[in-house]
mmCIF file of C-alpha atoms in Angstrom:
data_model
loop_
_atom_site.group_PDB
_atom_site.id
_atom_site.type_symbol
_atom_site.label_atom_id
_atom_site.label_comp_id
_atom_site.label_asym_id
_atom_site.label_seq_id
_atom_site.Cartn_x
_atom_site.Cartn_y
_atom_site.Cartn_z
ATOM 1 C CA MET A 1 34.758 15.460 -0.777
ATOM 2 C CA ILE A 2 32.196 18.084 -2.068
ATOM 3 C CA PHE A 3 28.983 17.143 -3.376
ATOM 4 C CA SER A 4 25.854 18.405 -5.171
ATOM 5 C CA ARG A 5 22.794 16.295 -4.701
ATOM 6 C CA GLU A 6 19.857 16.176 -7.277
ATOM 7 C CA ILE A 7 16.486 14.404 -6.256
ATOM 8 C CA GLY A 8 13.024 13.921 -7.649
ATOM 9 C CA ILE A 9 10.229 13.778 -4.907
ATOM 10 C CA ASP A 10 6.647 12.369 -5.360
ATOM 11 C CA LEU A 11 4.891 14.012 -2.531
ATOM 12 C CA GLY A 12 2.221 12.086 -1.794
ATOM 13 C CA THR A 13 -1.037 12.389 0.369
ATOM 14 C CA SER A 14 -0.473 8.775 1.638
ATOM 15 C CA ASN A 15 3.091 8.105 0.692
ATOM 16 C CA THR A 16 6.200 9.757 -0.228
ATOM 17 C CA ARG A 17 8.895 8.620 -2.786
ATOM 18 C CA VAL A 18 12.354 10.001 -3.170
ATOM 19 C CA ALA A 19 14.573 9.015 -6.387
ATOM 20 C CA ASP A 20 17.862 9.983 -7.346
ATOM 21 C CA ARG A 21 19.018 11.292 -10.718
ATOM 22 C CA LYS A 22 19.547 7.835 -12.005
ATOM 23 C CA GLY A 23 16.018 6.610 -11.142
ATOM 24 C CA HIS A 24 16.862 4.609 -8.269
ATOM 25 C CA ILE A 25 14.239 5.038 -5.413
ATOM 26 C CA ILE A 26 15.781 5.800 -2.333
ATOM 27 C CA ILE A 27 12.869 6.115 -0.053
ATOM 28 C CA ARG A 28 9.497 4.887 -0.221
ATOM 29 C CA GLU A 29 7.655 5.780 3.155
ATOM 30 C CA PRO A 30 4.251 6.845 4.447
ATOM 31 C CA SER A 31 3.731 10.827 4.581
ATOM 32 C CA VAL A 32 3.319 10.619 8.361
ATOM 33 C CA VAL A 33 5.053 12.581 11.029
ATOM 34 C CA ALA A 34 5.065 11.733 14.592
ATOM 35 C CA VAL A 35 5.101 14.723 17.125
ATOM 36 C CA ASP A 36 5.321 15.240 20.764
ATOM 37 C CA VAL A 37 3.006 17.975 21.189
ATOM 38 C CA LYS A 38 4.297 18.652 24.850
ATOM 39 C CA THR A 39 7.717 19.823 23.263
ATOM 40 C CA GLY A 40 6.724 20.113 19.524
ATOM 41 C CA ARG A 41 9.427 17.932 18.731
ATOM 42 C CA VAL A 42 9.150 15.531 15.706
ATOM 43 C CA LEU A 43 10.081 12.020 17.059
ATOM 44 C CA ALA A 44 9.689 10.038 13.618
ATOM 45 C CA THR A 45 8.806 10.342 10.252
ATOM 46 C CA GLY A 46 7.614 7.594 7.481
ATOM 47 C CA ASP A 47 7.554 4.256 8.285
ATOM 48 C CA GLU A 48 8.315 4.748 12.076
ATOM 49 C CA ALA A 49 5.727 7.507 12.466
ATOM 50 C CA LYS A 50 2.956 5.146 10.787
ATOM 51 C CA LYS A 51 3.715 2.156 13.359
ATOM 52 C CA MET A 52 2.467 4.966 16.103
ATOM 53 C CA ILE A 53 -0.888 5.547 14.736
ATOM 54 C CA GLY A 54 -3.419 4.471 17.088
ATOM 55 C CA ARG A 55 -0.776 2.989 19.528
ATOM 56 C CA THR A 56 0.862 6.400 21.153
ATOM 57 C CA PRO A 57 0.255 8.012 24.259
ATOM 58 C CA GLY A 58 -1.696 11.262 24.271
ATOM 59 C CA SER A 59 1.276 13.469 24.079
ATOM 60 C CA ILE A 60 2.497 11.820 20.838
ATOM 61 C CA VAL A 61 0.286 12.588 17.949
ATOM 62 C CA PRO A 62 1.096 11.184 14.163
ATOM 63 C CA VAL A 63 0.418 13.788 12.029
ATOM 64 C CA MET A 64 -0.402 13.563 8.017
ATOM 65 C CA PRO A 65 0.801 17.003 6.838
ATOM 66 C CA ILE A 66 -0.503 16.485 3.250
ATOM 67 C CA ARG A 67 -4.078 16.381 2.662
ATOM 68 C CA SER A 68 -5.881 15.871 -0.762
ATOM 69 C CA GLY A 69 -2.353 16.489 -2.419
ATOM 70 C CA VAL A 70 -1.707 19.712 -0.629
ATOM 71 C CA ILE A 71 0.247 20.955 2.372
ATOM 72 C CA ALA A 72 -2.055 21.252 5.334
ATOM 73 C CA ASP A 73 0.631 21.640 7.763
ATOM 74 C CA PHE A 74 3.623 23.560 6.525
ATOM 75 C CA ASP A 75 6.210 23.204 9.519
ATOM 76 C CA MET A 76 5.534 19.281 9.389
ATOM 77 C CA THR A 77 5.861 19.092 5.641
ATOM 78 C CA ALA A 78 9.107 20.878 5.730
ATOM 79 C CA ASP A 79 10.351 18.515 8.719
ATOM 80 C CA MET A 80 9.512 15.648 6.748
ATOM 81 C CA LEU A 81 11.047 16.740 3.845
ATOM 82 C CA HIS A 82 14.161 17.395 5.630
ATOM 83 C CA ASP A 83 14.155 14.304 7.153
ATOM 84 C CA PHE A 84 13.583 12.263 3.866
ATOM 85 C CA MET A 85 16.187 14.288 2.116
ATOM 86 C CA TYR A 86 18.767 13.918 4.792
ATOM 87 C CA ARG A 87 18.269 10.159 4.754
ATOM 88 C CA SER A 88 18.579 9.838 1.006
ATOM 89 C CA ASN A 89 22.100 11.599 1.165
ATOM 90 C CA LYS A 90 25.386 9.518 1.384
ATOM 91 C CA PRO A 91 28.168 12.027 0.829
ATOM 92 C CA LYS A 92 28.939 14.256 3.850
ATOM 93 C CA ILE A 93 29.080 17.525 2.458
ATOM 94 C CA ILE A 94 26.543 18.984 0.182
ATOM 95 C CA THR A 95 26.947 22.408 -1.370
ATOM 96 C CA LYS A 96 23.586 22.473 -3.034
ATOM 97 C CA THR A 97 20.559 20.518 -3.434
ATOM 98 C CA ARG A 98 18.403 20.491 -6.401
ATOM 99 C CA VAL A 99 14.806 19.006 -6.360
ATOM 100 C CA ILE A 100 11.858 18.438 -8.715
ATOM 101 C CA ILE A 101 8.739 17.698 -6.841
ATOM 102 C CA SER A 102 5.180 16.632 -8.212
ATOM 103 C CA VAL A 103 2.009 18.352 -7.270
ATOM 104 C CA PRO A 104 -1.684 17.735 -8.386
ATOM 105 C CA SER A 105 -2.717 19.250 -11.733
ATOM 106 C CA GLY A 106 -5.377 21.122 -9.749
ATOM 107 C CA VAL A 107 -3.300 23.189 -7.448
ATOM 108 C CA THR A 108 -3.786 26.928 -7.083
ATOM 109 C CA GLU A 109 -0.551 29.244 -7.058
ATOM 110 C CA VAL A 110 -0.971 29.702 -3.414
ATOM 111 C CA GLU A 111 -0.582 25.785 -3.084
ATOM 112 C CA ARG A 112 2.361 25.486 -5.424
ATOM 113 C CA ARG A 113 4.216 28.356 -3.741
ATOM 114 C CA ALA A 114 3.666 26.425 -0.370
ATOM 115 C CA VAL A 115 5.435 23.232 -2.016
ATOM 116 C CA GLU A 116 8.313 25.267 -2.829
ATOM 117 C CA ASP A 117 8.737 27.151 0.239
ATOM 118 C CA ALA A 118 8.632 23.850 2.220
ATOM 119 C CA ALA A 119 11.192 21.983 -0.037
ATOM 120 C CA ARG A 120 13.659 25.298 0.727
ATOM 121 C CA ALA A 121 12.788 25.279 4.312
ATOM 122 C CA ALA A 122 13.912 21.749 3.917
ATOM 123 C CA GLY A 123 17.410 22.526 2.742
ATOM 124 C CA ALA A 124 16.655 22.513 -0.897
ATOM 125 C CA GLN A 125 18.332 25.592 -2.952
ATOM 126 C CA ASP A 126 16.829 25.022 -6.467
ATOM 127 C CA VAL A 127 13.359 23.883 -6.594
ATOM 128 C CA GLU A 128 11.118 22.804 -9.716
ATOM 129 C CA LEU A 129 7.559 21.587 -9.565
ATOM 130 C CA ILE A 130 5.900 19.053 -12.119
ATOM 131 C CA GLU A 131 2.153 17.990 -12.404
ATOM 132 C CA ALA A 132 1.856 14.689 -11.098
ATOM 133 C CA PRO A 133 0.044 13.490 -14.413
ATOM 134 C CA MET A 134 2.958 14.557 -16.483
ATOM 135 C CA ALA A 135 5.530 13.000 -14.188
ATOM 136 C CA ALA A 136 3.300 9.660 -14.274
ATOM 137 C CA ALA A 137 3.226 9.888 -18.033
ATOM 138 C CA LEU A 138 7.089 10.173 -18.193
ATOM 139 C CA GLY A 139 7.708 7.185 -15.520
ATOM 140 C CA ALA A 140 5.247 5.007 -17.609
ATOM 141 C CA GLY A 141 7.311 5.577 -20.660
ATOM 142 C CA LEU A 142 4.845 7.424 -22.912
ATOM 143 C CA PRO A 143 6.095 9.928 -25.432
ATOM 144 C CA VAL A 144 4.991 13.072 -23.821
ATOM 145 C CA PHE A 145 7.561 15.134 -25.991
ATOM 146 C CA GLU A 146 6.085 14.010 -29.275
ATOM 147 C CA ALA A 147 3.166 15.472 -31.540
ATOM 148 C CA SER A 148 0.983 12.582 -30.125
ATOM 149 C CA GLY A 149 -1.450 12.552 -27.683
ATOM 150 C CA SER A 150 -1.258 10.206 -24.496
ATOM 151 C CA MET A 151 -3.793 9.652 -21.516
ATOM 152 C CA ILE A 152 -2.825 9.021 -18.020
ATOM 153 C CA ILE A 153 -5.186 8.320 -15.180
ATOM 154 C CA ASP A 154 -3.112 8.804 -11.737
ATOM 155 C CA ILE A 155 -4.974 7.781 -8.694
ATOM 156 C CA GLY A 156 -3.105 8.460 -5.457
ATOM 157 C CA GLY A 157 -3.954 8.755 -1.855
ATOM 158 C CA GLY A 158 -5.793 12.144 -1.861
ATOM 159 C CA THR A 159 -6.158 12.854 -5.425
ATOM 160 C CA CYS A 160 -7.131 11.506 -8.922
ATOM 161 C CA ASP A 161 -5.555 13.425 -11.976
ATOM 162 C CA ILE A 162 -6.361 12.662 -15.172
ATOM 163 C CA ALA A 163 -4.597 14.193 -18.079
ATOM 164 C CA VAL A 164 -4.319 14.031 -21.870
ATOM 165 C CA VAL A 165 -0.608 15.109 -22.659
ATOM 166 C CA SER A 166 1.337 15.849 -25.865
ATOM 167 C CA LEU A 167 4.131 17.931 -26.924
ATOM 168 C CA GLY A 168 5.470 18.140 -23.317
ATOM 169 C CA GLY A 169 2.222 19.848 -21.788
ATOM 170 C CA ILE A 170 -0.849 19.244 -20.536
ATOM 171 C CA ALA A 171 -3.702 19.448 -23.488
ATOM 172 C CA SER A 172 -6.615 18.589 -21.331
ATOM 173 C CA CYS A 173 -6.836 17.456 -17.518
ATOM 174 C CA LYS A 174 -8.978 17.110 -14.330
ATOM 175 C CA SER A 175 -8.169 16.655 -11.010
ATOM 176 C CA LEU A 176 -10.538 15.278 -8.069
ATOM 177 C CA LYS A 177 -9.942 15.304 -4.464
ATOM 178 C CA LEU A 178 -10.580 11.698 -4.395
ATOM 179 C CA GLY A 179 -8.205 8.709 -3.854
ATOM 180 C CA GLY A 180 -7.459 5.828 -1.569
ATOM 181 C CA ASP A 181 -7.793 7.628 1.498
ATOM 182 C CA THR A 182 -11.260 8.712 0.435
ATOM 183 C CA MET A 183 -12.140 5.124 -0.123
ATOM 184 C CA ASP A 184 -10.812 4.168 3.193
ATOM 185 C CA GLU A 185 -12.742 6.862 4.987
ATOM 186 C CA ALA A 186 -16.155 5.310 3.449
ATOM 187 C CA ILE A 187 -14.967 1.968 4.354
ATOM 188 C CA VAL A 188 -14.610 3.297 8.223
ATOM 189 C CA GLU A 189 -18.121 5.266 7.697
ATOM 190 C CA TYR A 190 -19.684 2.044 6.331
ATOM 191 C CA MET A 191 -18.550 -0.301 9.379
ATOM 192 C CA LYS A 192 -19.849 2.257 11.904
ATOM 193 C CA ARG A 193 -23.294 2.862 10.123
ATOM 194 C CA GLU A 194 -23.811 -0.964 9.388
ATOM 195 C CA HIS A 195 -22.124 -2.699 11.988
ATOM 196 C CA GLY A 196 -21.850 -0.705 14.630
ATOM 197 C CA LEU A 197 -17.933 -1.082 14.397
ATOM 198 C CA LEU A 198 -15.112 1.389 14.788
ATOM 199 C CA ILE A 199 -12.064 0.531 12.819
ATOM 200 C CA GLY A 200 -8.978 2.546 12.113
ATOM 201 C CA GLU A 201 -7.692 3.574 8.848
ATOM 202 C CA ARG A 202 -5.343 1.104 8.836
ATOM 203 C CA THR A 203 -7.689 -1.739 8.992
ATOM 204 C CA ALA A 204 -9.991 0.085 6.357
ATOM 205 C CA GLU A 205 -7.093 0.161 3.942
ATOM 206 C CA ASP A 206 -6.460 -3.665 4.849
ATOM 207 C CA ILE A 207 -10.078 -4.459 3.894
ATOM 208 C CA LYS A 208 -9.735 -2.403 0.429
ATOM 209 C CA LEU A 209 -6.590 -4.234 -0.614
ATOM 210 C CA LYS A 210 -7.875 -7.829 0.691
ATOM 211 C CA ILE A 211 -11.647 -7.849 -0.672
ATOM 212 C CA GLY A 212 -12.240 -4.324 -1.988
ATOM 213 C CA SER A 213 -13.059 -4.108 -6.048
ATOM 214 C CA ALA A 214 -14.935 -2.100 -8.694
ATOM 215 C CA SER A 215 -16.325 -5.035 -10.127
ATOM 216 C CA GLU A 216 -17.024 -8.761 -9.678
ATOM 217 C CA TYR A 217 -14.009 -10.803 -9.598
ATOM 218 C CA GLU A 218 -13.237 -14.558 -9.094
ATOM 219 C CA GLY A 219 -12.798 -15.776 -5.788
ATOM 220 C CA GLU A 220 -14.806 -13.192 -3.864
ATOM 221 C CA ALA A 221 -14.814 -13.688 -0.089
ATOM 222 C CA VAL A 222 -15.957 -12.915 3.126
ATOM 223 C CA MET A 223 -13.712 -11.408 5.945
ATOM 224 C CA GLU A 224 -13.956 -11.061 9.609
ATOM 225 C CA VAL A 225 -13.054 -7.478 10.796
ATOM 226 C CA LYS A 226 -12.173 -6.691 14.374
ATOM 227 C CA GLY A 227 -12.603 -3.336 16.140
ATOM 228 C CA ARG A 228 -14.504 -1.575 18.909
ATOM 229 C CA SER A 229 -18.285 -1.886 19.485
ATOM 230 C CA LEU A 230 -19.519 1.598 19.680
ATOM 231 C CA GLU A 231 -22.680 0.363 21.586
ATOM 232 C CA LYS A 232 -20.497 -1.455 24.265
ATOM 233 C CA GLY A 233 -17.018 0.206 24.058
ATOM 234 C CA LEU A 234 -15.811 -3.340 24.057
ATOM 235 C CA PRO A 235 -13.602 -5.346 21.360
ATOM 236 C CA ALA A 236 -15.956 -6.748 18.733
ATOM 237 C CA SER A 237 -16.011 -8.226 15.256
ATOM 238 C CA ALA A 238 -18.222 -8.261 12.141
ATOM 239 C CA GLU A 239 -18.173 -10.167 8.928
ATOM 240 C CA ILE A 240 -18.162 -8.339 5.653
ATOM 241 C CA SER A 241 -18.351 -9.520 1.967
ATOM 242 C CA SER A 242 -16.571 -8.442 -1.131
ATOM 243 C CA SER A 243 -19.910 -7.452 -2.642
ATOM 244 C CA ASP A 244 -20.549 -5.307 0.619
ATOM 245 C CA ILE A 245 -17.278 -3.473 -0.025
ATOM 246 C CA ARG A 246 -17.983 -2.958 -3.534
ATOM 247 C CA GLY A 247 -20.956 -1.203 -2.908
ATOM 248 C CA VAL A 248 -19.238 1.006 -0.441
ATOM 249 C CA LEU A 249 -16.521 1.945 -3.163
ATOM 250 C CA SER A 250 -19.113 2.419 -6.063
ATOM 251 C CA ASP A 251 -19.308 5.919 -5.571
ATOM 252 C CA SER A 252 -15.640 6.764 -5.694
ATOM 253 C CA VAL A 253 -15.360 4.811 -8.935
ATOM 254 C CA ASP A 254 -18.113 6.103 -10.594
ATOM 255 C CA LYS A 255 -16.549 9.799 -9.848
ATOM 256 C CA ILE A 256 -13.293 8.689 -11.373
ATOM 257 C CA ILE A 257 -15.042 6.981 -14.602
ATOM 258 C CA SER A 258 -17.230 10.227 -14.910
ATOM 259 C CA ALA A 259 -13.956 12.394 -14.778
ATOM 260 C CA VAL A 260 -12.555 10.247 -17.483
ATOM 261 C CA LYS A 261 -15.162 10.881 -19.855
ATOM 262 C CA GLU A 262 -15.396 14.439 -19.362
ATOM 263 C CA THR A 263 -11.744 14.701 -20.046
ATOM 264 C CA LEU A 264 -11.987 12.790 -23.207
ATOM 265 C CA GLU A 265 -15.004 14.805 -24.232
ATOM 266 C CA VAL A 266 -12.685 17.823 -24.324
ATOM 267 C CA THR A 267 -9.787 16.218 -26.069
ATOM 268 C CA LEU A 268 -8.952 17.226 -29.590
ATOM 269 C CA PRO A 269 -10.009 14.749 -31.972
ATOM 270 C CA GLU A 270 -6.583 14.186 -33.364
ATOM 271 C CA LEU A 271 -5.321 13.328 -29.578
ATOM 272 C CA SER A 272 -8.372 11.146 -28.998
ATOM 273 C CA ALA A 273 -7.210 9.101 -32.261
ATOM 274 C CA ASP A 274 -3.943 8.600 -30.876
ATOM 275 C CA ILE A 275 -5.394 7.573 -27.400
ATOM 276 C CA MET A 276 -7.498 4.907 -29.186
ATOM 277 C CA GLU A 277 -4.407 3.556 -30.787
ATOM 278 C CA LYS A 278 -2.323 3.517 -27.497
ATOM 279 C CA GLY A 279 -4.689 2.930 -24.719
ATOM 280 C CA VAL A 280 -5.059 4.817 -21.472
ATOM 281 C CA TYR A 281 -2.646 4.371 -18.873
ATOM 282 C CA LEU A 282 -3.601 3.633 -15.220
ATOM 283 C CA THR A 283 -0.983 4.493 -12.455
ATOM 284 C CA GLY A 284 -0.682 5.360 -8.768
ATOM 285 C CA GLY A 285 -1.659 3.021 -5.959
ATOM 286 C CA GLY A 286 -5.323 3.328 -6.959
ATOM 287 C CA SER A 287 -4.826 1.242 -9.940
ATOM 288 C CA SER A 288 -4.375 -2.027 -7.538
ATOM 289 C CA LEU A 289 -8.139 -2.053 -6.726
ATOM 290 C CA LYS A 290 -9.382 -5.117 -8.395
ATOM 291 C CA GLY A 291 -11.567 -4.814 -11.313
ATOM 292 C CA LEU A 292 -11.171 -0.973 -11.819
ATOM 293 C CA LYS A 293 -9.259 -1.495 -15.257
ATOM 294 C CA ASP A 294 -11.815 -3.418 -16.647
ATOM 295 C CA ARG A 295 -14.690 -1.024 -15.246
ATOM 296 C CA ILE A 296 -12.768 1.981 -16.957
ATOM 297 C CA GLU A 297 -12.520 -0.199 -20.124
ATOM 298 C CA ALA A 298 -15.961 -0.832 -20.392
ATOM 299 C CA ALA A 299 -17.343 2.635 -19.745
ATOM 300 C CA ILE A 300 -14.834 4.382 -22.291
ATOM 301 C CA GLY A 301 -14.355 1.618 -24.945
ATOM 302 C CA ILE A 302 -10.485 1.865 -25.026
ATOM 303 C CA PRO A 303 -8.134 -0.348 -23.571
ATOM 304 C CA VAL A 304 -6.541 0.501 -20.225
ATOM 305 C CA ILE A 305 -2.816 -0.491 -19.501
ATOM 306 C CA ILE A 306 -1.521 -0.655 -16.130
ATOM 307 C CA PRO A 307 2.445 -0.182 -16.471
ATOM 308 C CA GLU A 308 5.058 -1.815 -14.367
ATOM 309 C CA ALA A 309 5.278 -0.756 -10.932
ATOM 310 C CA PRO A 310 2.534 1.929 -11.404
ATOM 311 C CA SER A 311 2.724 3.408 -7.873
ATOM 312 C CA ASP A 312 6.286 4.449 -8.596
ATOM 313 C CA CYS A 313 5.578 6.092 -12.021
ATOM 314 C CA VAL A 314 5.412 9.584 -10.735
ATOM 315 C CA VAL A 315 8.549 9.526 -8.649
ATOM 316 C CA ARG A 316 10.404 7.800 -11.856
ATOM 317 C CA GLY A 317 9.026 10.690 -13.982
ATOM 318 C CA THR A 318 10.425 13.412 -11.678
ATOM 319 C CA SER A 319 13.699 11.556 -12.137
ATOM 320 C CA ILE A 320 13.529 11.576 -15.917
ATOM 321 C CA LYS A 321 12.704 15.190 -15.697
ATOM 322 C CA LEU A 322 16.015 15.673 -13.559
ATOM 323 C CA ARG A 323 18.123 14.169 -16.237
ATOM 324 C CA ARG A 324 16.356 16.112 -19.324
ATOM 325 C CA ALA A 325 16.739 19.641 -17.400
ATOM 326 C CA LYS A 326 20.483 19.106 -17.727
#
């Protein structure tokens, strides 16, 4: 049998998600490619490649081809997309592949073209881009095609997109090259500076998820962190607290809140009234940071809502866009 294929892709800095036209999420894996530098051959992508980080021989290098929401390595991005698209396909014979891919709202025309070209190099014939905050708003169930303002804050691994959408377009927006990865890097630097301990990004992410927060929370704890002593070069450990990590993350949280305020300040009064009534929607992996919702609410005086499965809102939105375009 001969088939055409339609998929939506959330091409993220940390994770890539692929959904079919019906909204089923087929792939939800890290945006990582493992490469043998001696041969240039791609050995693994996604989950398998992430497992190799920090645990591979010198000839095998894990590459994260997306940085701050844009393509940093074109060939590796194309290879990763090709593998994800291949694995998302059940039919044997494909005549045409149509893809809708999300991009941050602040990307340049050159960066947009790079995403389109990478998707075509991966095997897609028909490529359309959608801005991440619009896709997130669609995936969150907001009435983006009505004459009514909706506000979305989408925090991914490499970017934070803040936008007010109405009548199928973006009325005002701000994009920061800041996300979950920025927070992880801040934790890595803190452990070096304050404890003389070298840890990997995976350990930093684990710290953030377990005891990281944007404000005080019930059940705060301490955590033993294992790594390598910078002084002795031997395995070592250090104890850190929720309060310590909250201080480390405060700069990122403050920048996000400032960007939300700036976006609201340039929003038309009528749209602001709609937002006051509906609330602000918080999506993306960054929405899971404890206390972030409360901090934003306190800063802007508007209720903040986290929809179901906030990390999947963008890819759900690309799927909805596929269906609407028909």
